[in-house]
Amino acid sequence: MGLLFLERLEGEGVFRCRQCRVDAASKDSIISRDFYGRTGRAYLFDRVVNICLGPKEDRYLITGLHTVNDIYCSCCQQILGWRYEKAYDESQKYKEGKFILERGRMVRDG
Amino acid sequence: MDLPESSVPHADKVGQARPAPRRLGSRGLVDREELLRVIAQSLYSLGYRKAAAALEVESGVPLYPAEHDRLLLDVMAGRWDACVETIGSVAGVSNADRAVAEFLVWRGHYLELLGMGDAGLRRAREVLRRRIAPLRIDRRCVHWLARAMVSCEGMVAPEAVVQSRIALFLHLVEVFPPWFHLPSGRLEHLVESAVTKQVESCIYHNLPDEISLFEDHKCHEEQIPSKCAQILYGHNNEVWFVRFSNNGNYLASSSSDCTAIIWKVEKDDMLTKKHCLKGHQNPISFVAWSPNDKMLLTCGNGESLKLWNVDTSECNLKFGGSGDYTITTCAWFPNSEKIVCAGYDLGAGSSNRIFTCDLEGKELEVWAGVRIPKLSDLAVTPDGKHLICVSSNEIWIRELPKGREWRIHEKQTISSLSLSDDGQSLIVNLNSEEIHLWKVHRSSSVPEKFKGHMQGKFVIRSCFGGSNSLFIASGSEDSQVYIWKRHLETPIKVLHGHTMIVNCVSWNPTRPQMLASASDDHTVRIWLACKTKHTNS
C-alpha cells in the first residue's frame, strides 16, 4: 500500500489505536460515554480520523435495528468499532453519521 | 453559391440585375457596409492605398462618411464656424455629445488665440464669453480656461498649431459614435478575438502551435500524454514520489525501498537511469529539486533530511534541525540557498515547528509554539514572496519575510498541495475525492473543483502541467492516472496501465508532451503524447 495519509489530532485527550498508536479521535468529539460494544464500554464520537469503513449491514443492537458499517484502523486494520449509517427508530436518529469506538481497543493520551 | 469574382468589372450589369445583399454571413449577422469599411481600413493600414481606394470606388461604400472628411479639412484649416456646422449636421449624435464636441473645437481656437499673444487676447475673451460659456459644459473647465488667459497655461504657440489641430481632431472623433471614425485595427482585433475564443474552447490544446486562419482550431485528443511510452523498473518496492527537475532534463523518483533514483531524459524522450541514492534507513516520502537543479533534498519518513549533489550523487549533508525533530515536508527558496522545513517533536509535548535553514543546516528563522499546526505539506512561490502551508483543514498563506497572512478553510481533510509554475494557483487533494484549485491571491471564495478519481486512505498527489499549466493530472487509488482541463470538472483523459495505486504524478515543465506517474506496483511509467508537432508518429 502507498504512503498512508495519517491525520494527527491536536490537543489533550487524544484516543489512539491500541495496536499501532495512530490517532483516532479527540476527547472533545465525545457525544456520549454510555454505550456498549463487543468488548465492553464504548463511546459515541462525532469525528474520527484514520479509519476505513467496511460494508453496510443491518444489525440488531440493544437499542433496536440499525444499519451500520464496521470501522477499521487504516494503519493496522484492527476493528475499532462501527459507524451508524441509518437508524430505524425516531429516538435513535441522532446517532446517524456518528462513530462508536470501543474503549478496549483504544489507549488514551493525556 | 459564391463564385470567385472575375477581375473584369461588370459591376453595373450586376448592380442592375440584383441589388447586393444587405447582410452577409451564414447567420446574417454581418452588415455589408460595415464589413467593407473595416476591410478598407485594414488595407489602408497595411499600406495598400491604391487597393483601398479602388475598393471604396467599386463598392460604393466610402471608408469615412462625407462629414468626417469635411470636418478634418475644416479643423486643419481653422474654419471653426464650419466645424461647428458640420458637427451639428452629423446624424445620430446626442445633444450632450454635440455640446462636448463644440466645446473642444472652441477650446482649440481659444488656446490658439492665446498663443498669438496680446493680439489675440481680445478675440479670445469674445470666444470664451460668446461661444464656450453658453454651451453649459462643466463650469470648472470654463474657469480653467479663464485662468489660462493670465497664466498662459495650455496655450498653443503658433509653431505648434498644426500638431495641436491634429490632436484636436483625434480628440473630436472620440466623442462621436464608432461608425463615424472606425477604431484603428478593427479587423485585426475581430480576427484575434475569434482565434482566442477557439483556443480557449479547445480542450486538448497542449502544444503551442501556430494558429492558422484557414481552419477552426481544434487540437486532437492525442496531443496530451496518452500512450505509455516507457516503464521504468528500478525500485524494489512501492514508488511513492516522482518529480521532474525544473529544467525538465531529469526525473527523481523515491520509494519505500529507502532509495531515490535520478533518471536522465534523453533527446528522444526516453529515460535512462543515472544515479541511485542510497543512505536512508526509512522509506523516502518526499523529494525536492533545488531551483537550479543542482541539488536534491530527500525526506525520509520520520527521519532527517538529506541533501544530495545531482551530478556526483554524493550526500552532502544530513540534517534534522536542532533537537529530536521529525521533518515531514520541506521546500526550496528560489535562490537555491535556503530551505524551509516543517516538523514536529517526537517526544512528549508534541509541539510543531516551521523553520528555515541554510545549506549548512544552520537554522535561520523558527516559528514554533501553540499556534503552529501540524503541517502535511509546504510550498514556496517561485518569486519567494509567499509561504504556503497546509494543515489538516486549512491552507495558510503568509507573506515573507513578514507581512499579511490569510487562511483558506476546507470542509474536508487536505492530504497534499501542489503549486503552479507561475505561483498564482495552487491545488489541494482532499480525502473526499476532490481536487480544489485556489488562486494564491484569494480572489474568490469558491474553488474550482475536479472530480472523478479515487482517494480515501492514502496520500495521492496531483500536479499542474501542459503548456501554460492548462491541465491538472492526479494519481488515484484505482491505479489510473486522471487528467483534467482547467475549468472542466470531469476528466478529459484517464490513463490505464498501472496495476496498483498511483501515488504521484509529475508533468515535465519543458516538454509538455511528457507525464510521469509513480505507483505501488514498483514502477514509474512515462506517458507521451502521440501526435507532436516535431516528431512524426
JSON list of C-alpha atoms in Angstrom, two decimals, chain A residues 1-5 7-10 47 51-52 74 77, chain B residues 238 240 285 344 374 413-415 431 457-459 503 520:
[
{"chain": "A", "resi": 1, "resn": "MET", "atom": "CA", "xyz": [0.00, 0.00, 0.00]},
{"chain": "A", "resi": 2, "resn": "GLY", "atom": "CA", "xyz": [1.15, 3.51, -0.72]},
{"chain": "A", "resi": 3, "resn": "LEU", "atom": "CA", "xyz": [2.05, 6.30, 1.65]},
{"chain": "A", "resi": 4, "resn": "LEU", "atom": "CA", "xyz": [-0.76, 6.26, 4.14]},
{"chain": "A", "resi": 5, "resn": "PHE", "atom": "CA", "xyz": [-2.28, 9.61, 4.86]},
{"chain": "A", "resi": 7, "resn": "GLU", "atom": "CA", "xyz": [-4.08, 12.76, 10.26]},
{"chain": "A", "resi": 8, "resn": "ARG", "atom": "CA", "xyz": [-2.77, 13.88, 13.57]},
{"chain": "A", "resi": 9, "resn": "LEU", "atom": "CA", "xyz": [-5.02, 15.37, 16.19]},
{"chain": "A", "resi": 10, "resn": "GLU", "atom": "CA", "xyz": [-4.19, 18.35, 18.33]},
{"chain": "A", "resi": 47, "resn": "ARG", "atom": "CA", "xyz": [-15.48, 12.84, 14.33]},
{"chain": "A", "resi": 51, "resn": "ILE", "atom": "CA", "xyz": [-10.24, 4.80, 9.71]},
{"chain": "A", "resi": 52, "resn": "CYS", "atom": "CA", "xyz": [-11.69, 2.90, 6.81]},
{"chain": "A", "resi": 74, "resn": "SER", "atom": "CA", "xyz": [-6.40, 2.42, 8.37]},
{"chain": "A", "resi": 77, "resn": "GLN", "atom": "CA", "xyz": [-6.67, -2.87, 10.02]},
{"chain": "B", "resi": 238, "resn": "GLU", "atom": "CA", "xyz": [6.38, 0.85, -3.90]},
{"chain": "B", "resi": 240, "resn": "TRP", "atom": "CA", "xyz": [5.85, 6.95, -3.57]},
{"chain": "B", "resi": 285, "resn": "SER", "atom": "CA", "xyz": [8.27, 10.06, 1.16]},
{"chain": "B", "resi": 344, "resn": "TYR", "atom": "CA", "xyz": [7.14, 18.01, 14.87]},
{"chain": "B", "resi": 374, "resn": "LYS", "atom": "CA", "xyz": [0.93, 20.13, 12.17]},
{"chain": "B", "resi": 413, "resn": "THR", "atom": "CA", "xyz": [-9.15, 16.98, 5.13]},
{"chain": "B", "resi": 414, "resn": "ILE", "atom": "CA", "xyz": [-6.36, 18.06, 2.82]},
{"chain": "B", "resi": 415, "resn": "SER", "atom": "CA", "xyz": [-3.70, 15.49, 2.06]},
{"chain": "B", "resi": 431, "resn": "ASN", "atom": "CA", "xyz": [-9.84, 12.96, 1.19]},
{"chain": "B", "resi": 457, "resn": "LYS", "atom": "CA", "xyz": [-6.73, 6.27, 2.71]},
{"chain": "B", "resi": 458, "resn": "PHE", "atom": "CA", "xyz": [-3.51, 7.27, 1.03]},
{"chain": "B", "resi": 459, "resn": "VAL", "atom": "CA", "xyz": [-1.58, 10.35, 0.10]},
{"chain": "B", "resi": 503, "resn": "ASN", "atom": "CA", "xyz": [0.70, 7.66, -5.73]},
{"chain": "B", "resi": 520, "resn": "ASP", "atom": "CA", "xyz": [2.77, 0.84, -5.76]}
]
